[in-house]
Coordinates of C-alpha atoms in Angstrom, one line a residue:
M1 CA -2.5 44.2 -41.8
I2 CA -3.1 44.8 -45.5
F3 CA -2.1 48.4 -45.2
G4 CA 1.3 47.5 -43.8
I5 CA 2.3 44.4 -45.7
Y6 CA 1.1 44.9 -49.3
P7 CA 4.2 46.8 -50.6
F8 CA 6.4 44.4 -48.7
L9 CA 4.9 41.4 -50.6
R10 CA 6.1 42.8 -53.9
K11 CA 9.7 42.1 -52.7
P12 CA 10.1 38.3 -53.0
T13 CA 13.4 38.2 -51.0
L14 CA 11.9 40.1 -48.1
F15 CA 8.7 38.2 -48.2
V16 CA 10.7 34.9 -47.9
L17 CA 12.6 36.3 -45.0
L18 CA 9.4 37.3 -43.2
V19 CA 7.8 33.9 -43.7
A20 CA 10.9 32.1 -42.5
A21 CA 11.2 34.3 -39.4
L22 CA 7.6 33.8 -38.5
A23 CA 7.9 30.1 -38.9
L24 CA 10.9 30.2 -36.6
V25 CA 8.8 32.0 -34.0
G26 CA 6.0 29.5 -34.3
C27 CA 8.4 26.6 -33.5
V28 CA 9.4 27.8 -30.1
S29 CA 8.9 25.1 -27.5
P30 CA 9.4 25.0 -23.7
P31 CA 13.0 24.4 -22.5
P32 CA 14.0 20.7 -21.9
P33 CA 14.2 19.3 -18.4
E34 CA 17.0 20.5 -16.2
T35 CA 17.1 17.5 -13.9
E36 CA 20.8 16.9 -14.7
A37 CA 21.6 20.1 -12.9
L38 CA 20.7 18.5 -9.6
Q39 CA 23.7 19.0 -7.3
V40 CA 23.4 15.6 -5.5
E41 CA 23.9 12.1 -6.7
L42 CA 20.8 9.9 -6.5
P43 CA 21.0 6.2 -5.4
D44 CA 19.5 3.5 -7.6
Y45 CA 16.9 2.6 -4.9
W46 CA 15.5 4.1 -1.8
Q47 CA 17.8 3.5 1.2
T48 CA 15.0 2.9 3.7
G49 CA 12.7 -0.2 3.5
S50 CA 12.3 -2.6 0.6
M51 CA 9.4 -0.8 -1.2
S52 CA 11.0 0.2 -4.6
G53 CA 8.6 -1.4 -7.1
Q54 CA 6.8 0.6 -9.8
F55 CA 4.8 3.3 -8.2
E56 CA 1.3 4.0 -9.6
P57 CA -0.6 7.0 -8.4
Q58 CA -3.5 4.9 -7.2
S59 CA -6.1 6.6 -5.1
W60 CA -6.0 6.7 -1.3
M61 CA -9.5 5.3 -1.3
D62 CA -8.3 2.1 -3.0
D63 CA -5.4 1.7 -0.5
L64 CA -7.4 2.6 2.6
A65 CA -10.6 0.9 1.5
D66 CA -12.7 3.8 2.9
P67 CA -15.7 4.6 0.6
K68 CA -16.6 7.7 2.7
L69 CA -13.2 9.2 2.0
E70 CA -14.0 9.5 -1.7
A71 CA -16.9 11.8 -1.0
V72 CA -14.8 13.9 1.4
M73 CA -12.1 14.3 -1.3
A74 CA -14.5 15.1 -4.0
E75 CA -16.2 17.8 -2.0
A76 CA -12.9 19.3 -1.0
M77 CA -11.7 19.4 -4.6
Q78 CA -14.8 21.2 -5.6
H79 CA -15.5 23.6 -2.8
N80 CA -12.2 24.3 -0.8
F81 CA -11.4 28.0 -1.1
G82 CA -7.7 27.2 -1.2
I83 CA -8.2 25.4 -4.4
L84 CA -10.4 28.1 -5.8
A85 CA -7.6 30.6 -4.9
A86 CA -5.0 28.3 -6.6
E87 CA -7.1 28.2 -9.7
A88 CA -7.3 32.0 -9.8
R89 CA -3.5 32.2 -9.3
L90 CA -3.0 29.7 -12.1
D91 CA -5.2 31.7 -14.5
A92 CA -3.4 34.9 -13.6
A93 CA 0.0 33.3 -14.1
L94 CA -1.0 31.9 -17.5
A95 CA -2.4 35.2 -18.6
G96 CA 0.7 37.0 -17.5
T97 CA 2.9 34.5 -19.4
I98 CA 0.9 35.2 -22.6
A99 CA 1.2 38.9 -22.1
S100 CA 5.0 38.9 -21.4
S101 CA 5.7 36.6 -24.3
A102 CA 4.0 38.8 -26.9
S103 CA 7.3 40.6 -27.6
I104 CA 8.4 37.7 -29.9
W105 CA 5.5 38.4 -32.3
P106 CA 5.1 41.3 -34.7
T107 CA 2.6 44.0 -33.7
L108 CA -0.1 45.2 -36.0
S109 CA -2.1 48.4 -35.5
A110 CA -4.5 50.6 -37.4
S111 CA -5.2 54.3 -36.9
L112 CA -7.8 56.7 -38.3
N113 CA -7.1 60.4 -37.9
K114 CA -8.6 63.8 -38.8
N115 CA -6.3 66.8 -38.8
E116 CA -7.7 70.4 -38.9
S117 CA -5.5 73.5 -39.1
R118 CA -5.7 77.2 -39.8
R119 CA -2.9 79.7 -40.2
S120 CA -2.5 83.5 -40.6
S121 CA -1.9 84.8 -44.1
A122 CA 1.4 86.3 -45.1
S123 CA 0.2 89.8 -44.3
G124 CA -1.0 88.8 -40.9
I125 CA -4.3 90.5 -41.4
Q126 CA -6.4 87.6 -42.6
Q127 CA -6.4 83.9 -41.8
T128 CA -6.2 81.1 -44.3
P129 CA -9.2 78.8 -44.8
V130 CA -9.4 75.8 -42.4
S131 CA -7.4 72.9 -43.8
K132 CA -8.7 69.4 -43.2
T133 CA -6.8 66.1 -43.8
Y134 CA -8.0 62.6 -43.2
G135 CA -5.8 59.6 -42.8
L136 CA -6.1 55.8 -42.5
T137 CA -2.9 54.0 -41.7
G138 CA -1.9 50.4 -40.9
R139 CA 1.4 49.7 -39.1
F140 CA 3.5 46.5 -39.0
N141 CA 6.4 46.5 -36.5
W142 CA 8.7 43.7 -35.7
E143 CA 12.0 43.1 -34.0
I144 CA 13.5 40.3 -35.9
D145 CA 15.1 37.8 -33.5
L146 CA 18.5 37.4 -35.2
W147 CA 20.3 35.8 -32.2
G148 CA 17.4 34.1 -30.4
K149 CA 17.1 36.6 -27.6
L150 CA 13.4 36.9 -27.9
R151 CA 13.0 33.1 -28.3
N152 CA 15.0 32.6 -25.0
G153 CA 12.6 35.0 -23.3
H154 CA 9.6 33.2 -24.7
R155 CA 11.0 29.8 -23.6
A156 CA 11.4 31.2 -20.1
D157 CA 7.8 32.3 -20.2
L158 CA 6.7 28.9 -21.3
A159 CA 8.7 27.3 -18.4
D160 CA 7.0 29.8 -16.1
A161 CA 3.6 28.6 -17.4
Q162 CA 4.6 25.0 -16.8
G163 CA 5.7 25.9 -13.3
A164 CA 2.4 27.6 -12.6
V165 CA 0.6 24.4 -13.5
A166 CA 2.9 22.4 -11.2
D167 CA 2.2 24.9 -8.4
F168 CA -1.5 24.4 -8.9
E169 CA -1.1 20.6 -8.8
A170 CA 1.0 21.0 -5.6
A171 CA -1.8 23.1 -4.0
R172 CA -4.4 20.5 -4.9
L173 CA -2.2 17.7 -3.5
M174 CA -1.6 19.7 -0.3
I175 CA -5.3 20.3 0.2
A176 CA -6.2 16.7 -0.6
G177 CA -3.7 15.6 2.0
R178 CA -5.2 18.1 4.5
A179 CA -8.7 16.9 3.8
A180 CA -7.7 13.2 4.3
K181 CA -5.8 13.9 7.4
A182 CA -8.5 16.1 8.9
W183 CA -11.0 13.3 8.1
Y184 CA -9.1 10.7 10.2
N185 CA -8.3 13.2 12.9
L186 CA -12.0 13.7 13.2
I187 CA -12.5 9.9 13.5
E188 CA -9.9 9.8 16.2
A189 CA -11.6 12.7 18.0
E190 CA -14.9 10.9 17.8
Q191 CA -13.5 7.7 19.1
Q192 CA -11.6 9.4 21.9
L193 CA -14.8 11.1 22.9
A194 CA -16.7 7.9 22.8
L195 CA -14.0 6.2 25.0
A196 CA -14.2 9.2 27.4
K197 CA -17.9 8.8 27.7
K198 CA -17.6 5.1 28.3
I199 CA -15.0 5.6 31.0
L200 CA -17.2 8.3 32.6
E201 CA -20.1 5.9 32.7
A202 CA -17.9 3.1 34.1
F203 CA -16.7 5.4 36.9
E204 CA -20.2 6.5 37.7
S205 CA -21.1 2.8 38.2
S206 CA -18.0 2.2 40.2
V207 CA -18.7 5.1 42.5
R208 CA -22.2 3.7 43.2
I209 CA -20.7 0.3 44.0
V210 CA -18.0 1.6 46.3
E211 CA -20.4 4.0 48.1
E212 CA -22.9 1.2 48.6
G213 CA -20.2 -1.1 50.0
F214 CA -19.0 1.7 52.3
A215 CA -22.5 2.1 53.5
R216 CA -22.6 -1.6 54.3
G217 CA -19.3 -1.4 56.1
I218 CA -17.3 -2.8 53.2
G219 CA -14.3 -0.7 52.2
S220 CA -13.1 2.6 53.7
A221 CA -13.6 6.3 53.3
L222 CA -10.3 6.4 51.4
D223 CA -11.9 4.1 48.7
V224 CA -14.8 6.4 48.3
R225 CA -12.6 9.5 48.0
L226 CA -10.3 7.9 45.5
V227 CA -13.1 6.6 43.2
R228 CA -14.9 10.0 43.4
A229 CA -11.6 11.8 42.5
N230 CA -11.3 9.4 39.5
L231 CA -14.9 10.2 38.5
A232 CA -14.3 13.9 38.5
S233 CA -11.1 13.4 36.5
A234 CA -13.0 11.3 34.0
A235 CA -15.7 14.0 33.7
S236 CA -13.0 16.6 33.1
T237 CA -11.4 14.4 30.4
H238 CA -14.8 14.0 28.8
E239 CA -15.2 17.8 28.5
Q240 CA -11.7 18.0 27.0
R241 CA -12.5 15.4 24.4
L242 CA -15.8 17.1 23.6
R243 CA -14.0 20.3 22.9
A244 CA -11.4 18.5 20.8
R245 CA -14.1 16.8 18.8
D246 CA -15.9 20.1 18.1
A247 CA -12.7 21.7 17.0
A248 CA -12.0 18.8 14.6
V249 CA -15.5 19.0 13.2
R250 CA -15.1 22.7 12.4
T251 CA -11.6 22.1 10.9
M252 CA -13.2 19.5 8.6
E253 CA -16.0 21.9 7.6
I254 CA -13.6 24.7 6.7
I255 CA -11.5 22.4 4.5
L256 CA -14.7 21.3 2.7
G257 CA -15.7 25.0 2.2
R258 CA -18.6 24.8 4.6
Y259 CA -19.7 27.2 7.3
P260 CA -18.1 25.9 10.6
S261 CA -21.3 25.0 12.3
G262 CA -20.0 22.0 14.1
A263 CA -22.7 19.7 12.6
Y264 CA -20.6 17.6 10.3
Q265 CA -20.8 13.8 11.0
A266 CA -17.7 11.6 10.9
A267 CA -17.4 7.9 10.3
D268 CA -17.4 5.6 13.3
A269 CA -14.8 3.1 12.1
W270 CA -11.2 3.1 10.8
P271 CA -10.3 2.0 7.3
T272 CA -8.3 -1.1 6.5
I273 CA -4.8 -0.4 5.2
K274 CA -3.9 -2.7 2.4
S275 CA -0.4 -4.0 1.5
E276 CA 2.8 -2.0 1.0
V277 CA 2.9 0.9 -1.5
P278 CA 5.5 0.5 -4.2
A279 CA 7.7 3.6 -4.0
G280 CA 9.2 3.6 -7.5
L281 CA 12.8 4.9 -8.0
P282 CA 14.3 8.1 -6.6
S283 CA 14.9 9.6 -10.0
E284 CA 11.2 9.3 -10.9
L285 CA 10.3 11.6 -8.1
L286 CA 11.8 14.5 -10.0
L287 CA 9.3 14.1 -12.8
R288 CA 6.2 13.3 -10.7
R289 CA 6.1 15.5 -7.5
P290 CA 4.6 18.9 -8.3
D291 CA 6.8 21.0 -6.0
V292 CA 9.9 19.5 -7.4
M293 CA 8.6 19.9 -11.0
S294 CA 7.9 23.6 -10.2
A295 CA 11.4 24.2 -8.9
E296 CA 12.9 22.5 -12.0
R297 CA 10.8 24.7 -14.3
D298 CA 12.0 27.8 -12.3
L299 CA 15.5 26.6 -13.1
A300 CA 14.7 26.1 -16.7
A301 CA 13.3 29.6 -16.9
A302 CA 16.3 31.1 -15.2
Q303 CA 18.6 29.3 -17.7
Q304 CA 16.7 30.9 -20.6
R305 CA 16.7 34.3 -19.0
K306 CA 20.5 34.1 -18.5
F307 CA 20.9 33.5 -22.3
E308 CA 18.4 36.3 -23.0
A309 CA 20.4 38.8 -20.8
K310 CA 23.7 38.0 -22.6
K311 CA 22.2 38.3 -26.1
A312 CA 20.8 41.7 -25.2
M313 CA 24.3 43.1 -25.7
L314 CA 24.2 42.1 -29.4
P315 CA 22.8 44.3 -32.3
S316 CA 19.1 44.2 -32.9
L317 CA 17.2 44.5 -36.2
D318 CA 13.7 46.1 -36.4
L319 CA 11.4 46.4 -39.4
T320 CA 8.5 48.9 -39.6
L321 CA 6.1 48.9 -42.4
T322 CA 3.3 51.4 -42.9
R323 CA 0.6 51.5 -45.5
G324 CA -2.4 53.8 -45.7
T325 CA -4.3 56.6 -47.4
S326 CA -4.4 60.4 -46.9
D327 CA -6.8 62.9 -48.4
T328 CA -8.7 66.0 -47.8
S329 CA -11.9 64.1 -48.1
A330 CA -13.0 61.3 -45.9
D331 CA -14.8 59.6 -48.8
N332 CA -11.4 58.8 -50.4
L333 CA -9.8 57.0 -47.5
L334 CA -10.5 53.6 -49.0
D335 CA -8.9 54.4 -52.4
L336 CA -5.8 52.4 -51.8
D337 CA -4.2 53.0 -55.2
A338 CA -4.7 56.7 -55.9
R339 CA -4.4 58.0 -52.3
R340 CA -1.9 55.6 -50.9
V341 CA 1.0 56.5 -48.7
W342 CA 3.5 54.0 -47.4
S343 CA 6.9 53.5 -45.8
R344 CA 9.4 50.7 -45.1
V345 CA 12.1 51.3 -42.4
W346 CA 14.9 48.9 -41.4
N347 CA 16.6 49.8 -38.2
I348 CA 19.8 48.2 -36.9
S349 CA 20.9 49.3 -33.4
Q350 CA 23.9 48.3 -31.3
P351 CA 24.1 49.2 -27.5
L352 CA 27.2 51.2 -26.8
F353 CA 26.9 52.7 -23.4
Q354 CA 24.0 52.3 -20.9
G355 CA 25.8 52.7 -17.6
R356 CA 26.6 49.0 -17.3
R357 CA 22.9 48.2 -17.2
L358 CA 23.1 45.3 -19.7
K359 CA 26.2 43.8 -18.1
A360 CA 24.5 44.1 -14.6
N361 CA 21.4 42.4 -16.0
A362 CA 23.5 39.6 -17.3
E363 CA 25.3 39.2 -14.0
R364 CA 22.0 39.2 -12.2
A365 CA 20.6 36.6 -14.5
E366 CA 23.7 34.5 -13.9
A367 CA 23.2 34.8 -10.1
N368 CA 19.5 34.0 -10.4
H369 CA 20.4 30.8 -12.4
R370 CA 22.8 29.7 -9.6
L371 CA 20.0 30.5 -7.1
A372 CA 17.6 28.4 -9.0
V373 CA 20.0 25.4 -9.1
A374 CA 20.5 25.6 -5.4
N375 CA 16.7 25.9 -4.8
F376 CA 15.9 23.0 -7.1
T377 CA 18.5 20.8 -5.3
S378 CA 17.1 21.9 -1.9
V379 CA 13.5 21.2 -2.8
A380 CA 14.5 17.8 -4.3
I381 CA 16.6 16.6 -1.4
T382 CA 13.8 17.6 1.0
A383 CA 11.4 15.6 -1.1
F384 CA 13.8 12.6 -0.9
K385 CA 14.0 13.0 2.8
E386 CA 10.2 13.0 3.2
V387 CA 9.9 9.8 1.2
E388 CA 12.7 8.1 3.2
D389 CA 11.0 9.1 6.4
A390 CA 7.6 7.9 5.3
L391 CA 9.0 4.6 4.1
S392 CA 10.8 4.1 7.4
E393 CA 7.7 4.8 9.4
Q394 CA 5.5 2.2 7.5
G395 CA 7.1 -0.8 9.1
S396 CA 7.5 0.8 12.5
F397 CA 3.9 1.9 12.7
S398 CA 2.7 -1.5 11.6
R399 CA 4.7 -3.2 14.4
D400 CA 3.6 -0.6 16.9
Y401 CA 0.0 -1.0 16.0
E402 CA 0.1 -4.8 16.5
L403 CA 1.9 -4.4 19.9
Q404 CA -0.6 -1.8 21.1
K405 CA -3.5 -4.1 20.2
V406 CA -2.0 -6.7 22.5
A407 CA -1.4 -4.2 25.2
T408 CA -5.0 -3.0 25.0
E409 CA -6.5 -6.5 25.1
E410 CA -4.4 -7.4 28.1
S411 CA -5.0 -4.2 30.0
V412 CA -8.8 -4.4 29.5
A413 CA -8.8 -8.0 30.7
A414 CA -6.6 -7.0 33.7
E415 CA -9.1 -4.2 34.6
V416 CA -11.9 -6.7 34.6
L417 CA -10.0 -9.1 36.9
A418 CA -8.9 -6.2 39.2
W419 CA -12.5 -5.2 39.8
E420 CA -13.6 -8.8 40.4
R421 CA -10.8 -9.2 43.0
Y422 CA -11.8 -5.9 44.6
E423 CA -15.4 -6.9 44.9
S424 CA -14.3 -10.2 46.4
G425 CA -12.1 -8.5 48.9
L426 CA -8.9 -9.9 47.4
A427 CA -7.5 -6.6 46.3
D428 CA -7.7 -3.0 47.5
I429 CA -9.1 0.0 45.6
T430 CA -5.7 1.3 44.5
T431 CA -4.9 -1.9 42.7
A432 CA -8.3 -1.7 40.8
L433 CA -7.8 2.0 40.0
D434 CA -4.3 1.4 38.8
A435 CA -5.6 -1.3 36.4
V436 CA -8.2 1.1 35.2
R437 CA -5.6 3.8 34.5
R438 CA -3.5 1.3 32.5
S439 CA -6.6 0.1 30.6
I440 CA -7.6 3.7 29.8
A441 CA -4.0 4.6 28.7
A442 CA -3.8 1.5 26.5
Q443 CA -7.2 2.2 24.8
R444 CA -6.3 5.8 24.1
S445 CA -2.9 4.9 22.7
L446 CA -4.5 2.3 20.4
I447 CA -6.8 5.0 19.0
Q448 CA -3.8 7.3 18.6
I449 CA -1.5 4.8 16.9
T450 CA -4.3 3.7 14.6
N451 CA -4.6 7.3 13.4
Q452 CA -0.9 7.9 13.3
R453 CA -0.5 4.8 11.1
I454 CA -3.0 6.1 8.6
Q455 CA -1.5 9.6 8.7
S456 CA 1.9 8.1 7.9
R457 CA 0.4 6.3 4.9
I458 CA -1.1 9.6 3.7
D459 CA 2.3 11.3 4.2
L460 CA 3.9 8.6 2.0
Y461 CA 1.4 9.3 -0.8
L462 CA 2.1 13.1 -0.4
A463 CA 5.8 12.5 -0.5
L464 CA 5.6 10.3 -3.6
G465 CA 3.5 13.0 -5.3
G466 CA 0.3 11.3 -6.2
G467 CA -2.6 9.1 -5.2
F468 CA -5.6 11.2 -4.4
T469 CA -7.6 11.7 -7.7
T470 CA -11.3 10.9 -7.8
D471 CA -13.5 11.0 -10.9
T472 CA -15.3 14.1 -9.5
A473 CA -12.1 15.9 -8.6
A474 CA -10.5 15.1 -12.0
S475 CA -13.5 16.7 -13.8
N476 CA -13.0 19.8 -11.7

């Protein structure tokens, strides 16, 4: 750096210009939010439900009151290979941003060379002695950003970096949601398996009772065949539930970054969902949800690159400074006064004809900006839809859950009465088996609706863009 700048420092006007330009470069900041470019008018409040209070990204563990879920989430945040891949993509994106934004800064280089030559004498008979020259040179080169073209490119790179961070957060949120959903799917699979086992054992007992009654002359062969058919069907359902549970276990293990051995143990009880979740205002979603933030940063970058492409048609100013030494002896290379060589070159260039390349680049940047506006709006309205859907489901699933609990209680009680009436001879086997089928269907539906209600609450958190952080995950 000393080799290139020292002669330059002796020109006060040029020195002031250099300092001012470098200070301007150092003040470049990311582009401001482009949320005003959204091509849809937002309502003041969500149109579905009454949950519009201040949303705070509280944890799912607080809302679901499930202490085991915290351990699941922490392990997923640490060991899920999707998150590890997202971290690598983020590091690569940030490194690429630094590399691409380097054009805004001056370049400094140093070179050391040795030149040896030998020529024929004028007579052509003899050759001259070998000539040796040593050189040490420093070079300073800088395109001075007169119109802000390079700053626009740098701002676009900074927006890309912010978008990469938002993409990483979106990946973490998605995997956190997958982990939570897989956890409760596993609980449902375990409970459905336990119910299938209970039903199978009940039918085995019923078969013994009916067969003993038939042997004593009570009942008919039709009763025996019907109850045996139901026993076989229950055994088949048990095998299906066993396969489903094993698949759910391996899915959970994969999300946690484990080998899918099928040995993972689930909880045996559902969490308790707390009160309603305040959803905040629609406009807040644009600044909170990672995928929307990423699309907005893509738009901001496209806006800056549109400016950059237009300014590429303007003149450019380059400054090149060199400073060094040259001598026939390597020992004198550090003699900066007696052996110095230097140059200062100002270069102004104006594009005249490049086969419409610059104009085409500007048109392409303009089209990319329109594309980014449309994509940002599309991502945003999809996010709004997901929130509205999740809000709408909250009340519906709560009512459905309460109704299904009543249906299950009544169906189980009816099954007990039906078997009592059958054993007393007051009802036939078809009535008892019909009551059994209704009881089984109700119990299965209650398990399903319980899981669906929890899954819907998780969907609401995902749609709102927050609510999964644990201390362990945050430190990761």
